């Protein structure tokens, strides 16, 4: 039986590179001159911490970060912007979680998409990944094509790993 796994993960080193290049651009930009803000990536908690003087600079920092992530080949939907920014003294801070793994709701959406595709495969949820098995590799490739076409509906970046025949 042929199989592959559907996972959602972000390479921490590539994410760190994107944050570092975003930090360098912010230091060199004229509109960020004399800023006391910071942009840091915590690999252990998998969070990006932004601290700026006002909301406008905070928003521009997020935009720069997203641009650098795209240049590094990372999907910007891996960032969870749901937490609101908060005031801390004279600074505005925001903690952005980097999504890793497929949560239960998203895995149910993926399972429904696979079942609705009528492909001759079976899928099983295994912790934070989904294993898809089938008799033919063509069926598996059909499922991968469907997942790529429905990526906006899913709302998180997906990778297809461990292809075995």
PDB file of C-alpha atoms in Angstrom:
ATOM      1  CA  UNK A   1       0.000   0.000   0.000  1.00  0.00           C
ATOM      2  CA  UNK A   2       1.288   3.427  -0.924  1.00  0.00           C
ATOM      3  CA  UNK A   3       1.024   6.200   1.657  1.00  0.00           C
ATOM      4  CA  UNK A   4       2.022   9.734   2.560  1.00  0.00           C
ATOM      5  CA  UNK A   5       1.547  12.106   5.488  1.00  0.00           C
ATOM      6  CA  UNK A   6      -0.076  15.541   5.484  1.00  0.00           C
ATOM      7  CA  UNK A   7       1.655  17.800   8.017  1.00  0.00           C
ATOM      8  CA  UNK A   8       1.866  21.489   8.797  1.00  0.00           C
ATOM      9  CA  UNK A   9       5.195  22.719  10.084  1.00  0.00           C
ATOM     10  CA  UNK A  10       7.551  25.659   9.737  1.00  0.00           C
ATOM     11  CA  UNK A  11      11.314  25.192   9.698  1.00  0.00           C
ATOM     12  CA  UNK A  12      12.555  27.127  12.771  1.00  0.00           C
ATOM     13  CA  UNK A  13      15.848  28.116  11.142  1.00  0.00           C
ATOM     14  CA  UNK A  14      14.147  29.519   8.047  1.00  0.00           C
ATOM     15  CA  UNK A  15      11.693  31.392  10.269  1.00  0.00           C
ATOM     16  CA  UNK A  16      14.615  32.780  12.277  1.00  0.00           C
ATOM     17  CA  UNK A  17      16.259  33.926   9.018  1.00  0.00           C
ATOM     18  CA  UNK A  18      13.050  35.688   7.955  1.00  0.00           C
ATOM     19  CA  UNK A  19      12.810  37.480  11.315  1.00  0.00           C
ATOM     20  CA  UNK A  20      16.484  38.511  11.164  1.00  0.00           C
ATOM     21  CA  UNK A  21      16.176  39.936   7.642  1.00  0.00           C
ATOM     22  CA  UNK A  22      12.973  41.766   8.663  1.00  0.00           C
ATOM     23  CA  UNK A  23      14.816  43.206  11.675  1.00  0.00           C
ATOM     24  CA  UNK A  24      17.653  44.420   9.412  1.00  0.00           C
ATOM     25  CA  UNK A  25      15.202  46.084   7.036  1.00  0.00           C
ATOM     26  CA  UNK A  26      13.447  47.839   9.914  1.00  0.00           C
ATOM     27  CA  UNK A  27      16.770  49.173  11.193  1.00  0.00           C
ATOM     28  CA  UNK A  28      17.595  50.577   7.742  1.00  0.00           C
ATOM     29  CA  UNK A  29      14.200  52.055   6.806  1.00  0.00           C
ATOM     30  CA  UNK A  30      13.766  55.805   7.051  1.00  0.00           C
ATOM     31  CA  UNK A  31      10.261  55.642   8.546  1.00  0.00           C
ATOM     32  CA  UNK A  32      11.612  53.466  11.376  1.00  0.00           C
ATOM     33  CA  UNK A  33      14.529  55.787  12.137  1.00  0.00           C
ATOM     34  CA  UNK A  34      15.158  56.349  15.878  1.00  0.00           C
ATOM     35  CA  UNK A  35      12.762  53.560  16.819  1.00  0.00           C
ATOM     36  CA  UNK A  36      13.208  51.698  20.083  1.00  0.00           C
ATOM     37  CA  UNK A  37      11.201  48.708  18.926  1.00  0.00           C
ATOM     38  CA  UNK A  38      12.275  45.092  18.794  1.00  0.00           C
ATOM     39  CA  UNK A  39      11.449  42.058  16.679  1.00  0.00           C
ATOM     40  CA  UNK A  40      12.447  38.658  18.067  1.00  0.00           C
ATOM     41  CA  UNK A  41      11.737  35.003  17.376  1.00  0.00           C
ATOM     42  CA  UNK A  42      11.640  32.538  20.262  1.00  0.00           C
ATOM     43  CA  UNK A  43      12.374  29.054  18.867  1.00  0.00           C
ATOM     44  CA  UNK A  44      11.363  27.235  22.053  1.00  0.00           C
ATOM     45  CA  UNK A  45       7.856  28.675  22.329  1.00  0.00           C
ATOM     46  CA  UNK A  46       7.619  29.194  18.544  1.00  0.00           C
ATOM     47  CA  UNK A  47       6.483  32.801  18.880  1.00  0.00           C
ATOM     48  CA  UNK A  48       7.425  36.096  17.262  1.00  0.00           C
ATOM     49  CA  UNK A  49       7.546  39.006  19.720  1.00  0.00           C
ATOM     50  CA  UNK A  50       7.088  42.530  18.355  1.00  0.00           C
ATOM     51  CA  UNK A  51       7.486  45.647  20.482  1.00  0.00           C
ATOM     52  CA  UNK A  52       7.031  49.115  18.919  1.00  0.00           C
ATOM     53  CA  UNK A  53       6.185  52.689  19.977  1.00  0.00           C
ATOM     54  CA  UNK A  54       2.783  52.841  18.279  1.00  0.00           C
ATOM     55  CA  UNK A  55       0.230  50.704  16.442  1.00  0.00           C
ATOM     56  CA  UNK A  56       1.199  52.031  13.018  1.00  0.00           C
ATOM     57  CA  UNK A  57       4.806  50.875  13.365  1.00  0.00           C
ATOM     58  CA  UNK A  58       3.584  47.570  14.784  1.00  0.00           C
ATOM     59  CA  UNK A  59       1.418  47.025  11.690  1.00  0.00           C
ATOM     60  CA  UNK A  60       4.266  47.967   9.337  1.00  0.00           C
ATOM     61  CA  UNK A  61       6.564  45.565  11.175  1.00  0.00           C
ATOM     62  CA  UNK A  62       4.033  42.752  10.655  1.00  0.00           C
ATOM     63  CA  UNK A  63       3.883  43.623   6.933  1.00  0.00           C
ATOM     64  CA  UNK A  64       7.690  43.566   6.635  1.00  0.00           C
ATOM     65  CA  UNK A  65       7.803  40.212   8.465  1.00  0.00           C
ATOM     66  CA  UNK A  66       5.219  38.688   6.123  1.00  0.00           C
ATOM     67  CA  UNK A  67       7.151  39.932   3.094  1.00  0.00           C
ATOM     68  CA  UNK A  68      10.394  38.420   4.359  1.00  0.00           C
ATOM     69  CA  UNK A  69       8.659  35.120   5.129  1.00  0.00           C
ATOM     70  CA  UNK A  70       7.379  34.915   1.558  1.00  0.00           C
ATOM     71  CA  UNK A  71      10.883  35.627   0.221  1.00  0.00           C
ATOM     72  CA  UNK A  72      12.233  32.793   2.407  1.00  0.00           C
ATOM     73  CA  UNK A  73       9.603  30.425   0.965  1.00  0.00           C
ATOM     74  CA  UNK A  74       7.428  30.280   4.089  1.00  0.00           C
ATOM     75  CA  UNK A  75       3.657  30.547   4.005  1.00  0.00           C
ATOM     76  CA  UNK A  76       2.379  33.582   5.912  1.00  0.00           C
ATOM     77  CA  UNK A  77      -0.747  31.684   6.980  1.00  0.00           C
ATOM     78  CA  UNK A  78       1.491  29.875   9.474  1.00  0.00           C
ATOM     79  CA  UNK A  79       1.314  33.003  11.665  1.00  0.00           C
ATOM     80  CA  UNK A  80      -1.592  33.285  14.106  1.00  0.00           C
ATOM     81  CA  UNK A  81      -2.551  36.970  14.335  1.00  0.00           C
ATOM     82  CA  UNK A  82      -5.618  36.282  16.501  1.00  0.00           C
ATOM     83  CA  UNK A  83      -4.091  37.687  19.704  1.00  0.00           C
ATOM     84  CA  UNK A  84      -4.565  41.421  20.097  1.00  0.00           C
ATOM     85  CA  UNK A  85      -1.699  43.796  20.768  1.00  0.00           C
ATOM     86  CA  UNK A  86      -1.345  45.157  24.300  1.00  0.00           C
ATOM     87  CA  UNK A  87       0.129  48.247  25.892  1.00  0.00           C
ATOM     88  CA  UNK A  88       3.217  47.867  28.054  1.00  0.00           C
ATOM     89  CA  UNK A  89       4.353  51.240  29.319  1.00  0.00           C
ATOM     90  CA  UNK A  90       5.231  53.432  26.330  1.00  0.00           C
ATOM     91  CA  UNK A  91       5.459  50.417  23.990  1.00  0.00           C
ATOM     92  CA  UNK A  92       2.820  48.437  22.100  1.00  0.00           C
ATOM     93  CA  UNK A  93       3.572  44.707  22.123  1.00  0.00           C
ATOM     94  CA  UNK A  94       2.239  41.745  20.199  1.00  0.00           C
ATOM     95  CA  UNK A  95       3.016  38.045  20.441  1.00  0.00           C
ATOM     96  CA  UNK A  96       2.408  36.111  17.229  1.00  0.00           C
ATOM     97  CA  UNK A  97       2.214  32.328  17.509  1.00  0.00           C
ATOM     98  CA  UNK A  98       3.722  30.267  14.688  1.00  0.00           C
ATOM     99  CA  UNK A  99       1.312  27.408  13.958  1.00  0.00           C
ATOM    100  CA  UNK A 100       2.756  23.912  13.994  1.00  0.00           C
ATOM    101  CA  UNK A 101       0.776  20.746  13.536  1.00  0.00           C
ATOM    102  CA  UNK A 102      -2.774  20.281  12.301  1.00  0.00           C
ATOM    103  CA  UNK A 103      -5.441  21.021  14.913  1.00  0.00           C
ATOM    104  CA  UNK A 104      -8.619  18.930  15.273  1.00  0.00           C
ATOM    105  CA  UNK A 105     -10.932  21.281  13.364  1.00  0.00           C
ATOM    106  CA  UNK A 106      -8.573  21.570  10.403  1.00  0.00           C
ATOM    107  CA  UNK A 107      -7.971  17.820  10.327  1.00  0.00           C
ATOM    108  CA  UNK A 108     -11.752  17.276  10.181  1.00  0.00           C
ATOM    109  CA  UNK A 109     -11.949  19.689   7.214  1.00  0.00           C
ATOM    110  CA  UNK A 110      -9.149  17.808   5.456  1.00  0.00           C
ATOM    111  CA  UNK A 111     -10.782  14.433   6.125  1.00  0.00           C
ATOM    112  CA  UNK A 112     -14.086  15.760   4.713  1.00  0.00           C
ATOM    113  CA  UNK A 113     -12.326  17.066   1.579  1.00  0.00           C
ATOM    114  CA  UNK A 114     -10.663  13.680   1.049  1.00  0.00           C
ATOM    115  CA  UNK A 115     -13.980  11.812   1.455  1.00  0.00           C
ATOM    116  CA  UNK A 116     -15.824  14.237  -0.847  1.00  0.00           C
ATOM    117  CA  UNK A 117     -13.173  13.759  -3.554  1.00  0.00           C
ATOM    118  CA  UNK A 118     -14.323  10.132  -4.068  1.00  0.00           C
ATOM    119  CA  UNK A 119     -10.671   9.085  -4.388  1.00  0.00           C
ATOM    120  CA  UNK A 120      -9.956   5.444  -3.566  1.00  0.00           C
ATOM    121  CA  UNK A 121      -7.853   6.227  -0.508  1.00  0.00           C
ATOM    122  CA  UNK A 122      -8.258   6.001   3.238  1.00  0.00           C
ATOM    123  CA  UNK A 123      -7.136   8.664   5.676  1.00  0.00           C
ATOM    124  CA  UNK A 124      -6.418   8.487   9.382  1.00  0.00           C
ATOM    125  CA  UNK A 125      -5.660  11.220  11.911  1.00  0.00           C
ATOM    126  CA  UNK A 126      -2.428  10.553  13.798  1.00  0.00           C
ATOM    127  CA  UNK A 127      -1.760  13.213  16.461  1.00  0.00           C
ATOM    128  CA  UNK A 128      -0.991  16.401  14.497  1.00  0.00           C
ATOM    129  CA  UNK A 129      -0.722  14.786  11.064  1.00  0.00           C
ATOM    130  CA  UNK A 130      -2.910  12.830   8.673  1.00  0.00           C
ATOM    131  CA  UNK A 131      -1.809   9.604   6.992  1.00  0.00           C
ATOM    132  CA  UNK A 132      -3.343   8.884   3.602  1.00  0.00           C
ATOM    133  CA  UNK A 133      -3.046   5.362   2.152  1.00  0.00           C
ATOM    134  CA  UNK A 134      -4.161   3.912  -1.159  1.00  0.00           C
ATOM    135  CA  UNK A 135      -3.424   1.123  -3.592  1.00  0.00           C
ATOM    136  CA  UNK A 136      -2.201   3.381  -6.410  1.00  0.00           C
ATOM    137  CA  UNK A 137       0.207   6.319  -6.283  1.00  0.00           C
ATOM    138  CA  UNK A 138      -2.015   8.087  -8.818  1.00  0.00           C
ATOM    139  CA  UNK A 139      -4.822   8.196  -6.239  1.00  0.00           C
ATOM    140  CA  UNK A 140      -2.455   9.712  -3.690  1.00  0.00           C
ATOM    141  CA  UNK A 141      -1.275  12.313  -6.184  1.00  0.00           C
ATOM    142  CA  UNK A 142      -4.915  13.177  -6.879  1.00  0.00           C
ATOM    143  CA  UNK A 143      -5.444  13.840  -3.156  1.00  0.00           C
ATOM    144  CA  UNK A 144      -2.314  16.040  -3.038  1.00  0.00           C
ATOM    145  CA  UNK A 145      -3.610  18.057  -6.010  1.00  0.00           C
ATOM    146  CA  UNK A 146      -6.985  18.510  -4.295  1.00  0.00           C
ATOM    147  CA  UNK A 147      -5.334  19.669  -1.058  1.00  0.00           C
ATOM    148  CA  UNK A 148      -3.189  22.198  -2.944  1.00  0.00           C
ATOM    149  CA  UNK A 149      -6.209  23.578  -4.796  1.00  0.00           C
ATOM    150  CA  UNK A 150      -8.219  23.912  -1.548  1.00  0.00           C
ATOM    151  CA  UNK A 151      -5.361  25.458   0.491  1.00  0.00           C
ATOM    152  CA  UNK A 152      -7.241  28.756   1.003  1.00  0.00           C
ATOM    153  CA  UNK A 153     -10.252  26.876   2.334  1.00  0.00           C
ATOM    154  CA  UNK A 154      -8.067  24.971   4.798  1.00  0.00           C
ATOM    155  CA  UNK A 155      -6.366  28.126   6.077  1.00  0.00           C
ATOM    156  CA  UNK A 156      -2.945  26.743   6.950  1.00  0.00           C
ATOM    157  CA  UNK A 157       0.146  25.673   5.024  1.00  0.00           C
ATOM    158  CA  UNK A 158       0.332  21.948   4.323  1.00  0.00           C
ATOM    159  CA  UNK A 159       3.315  19.800   3.430  1.00  0.00           C
ATOM    160  CA  UNK A 160       3.172  16.290   2.007  1.00  0.00           C
ATOM    161  CA  UNK A 161       5.920  14.060   3.384  1.00  0.00           C
ATOM    162  CA  UNK A 162       6.935  10.382   3.720  1.00  0.00           C
ATOM    163  CA  UNK A 163       5.664   9.299   0.306  1.00  0.00           C
ATOM    164  CA  UNK A 164       6.045   5.515   0.207  1.00  0.00           C
ATOM    165  CA  UNK A 165       5.044   3.081  -2.472  1.00  0.00           C
TER     166      UNK A 165
END
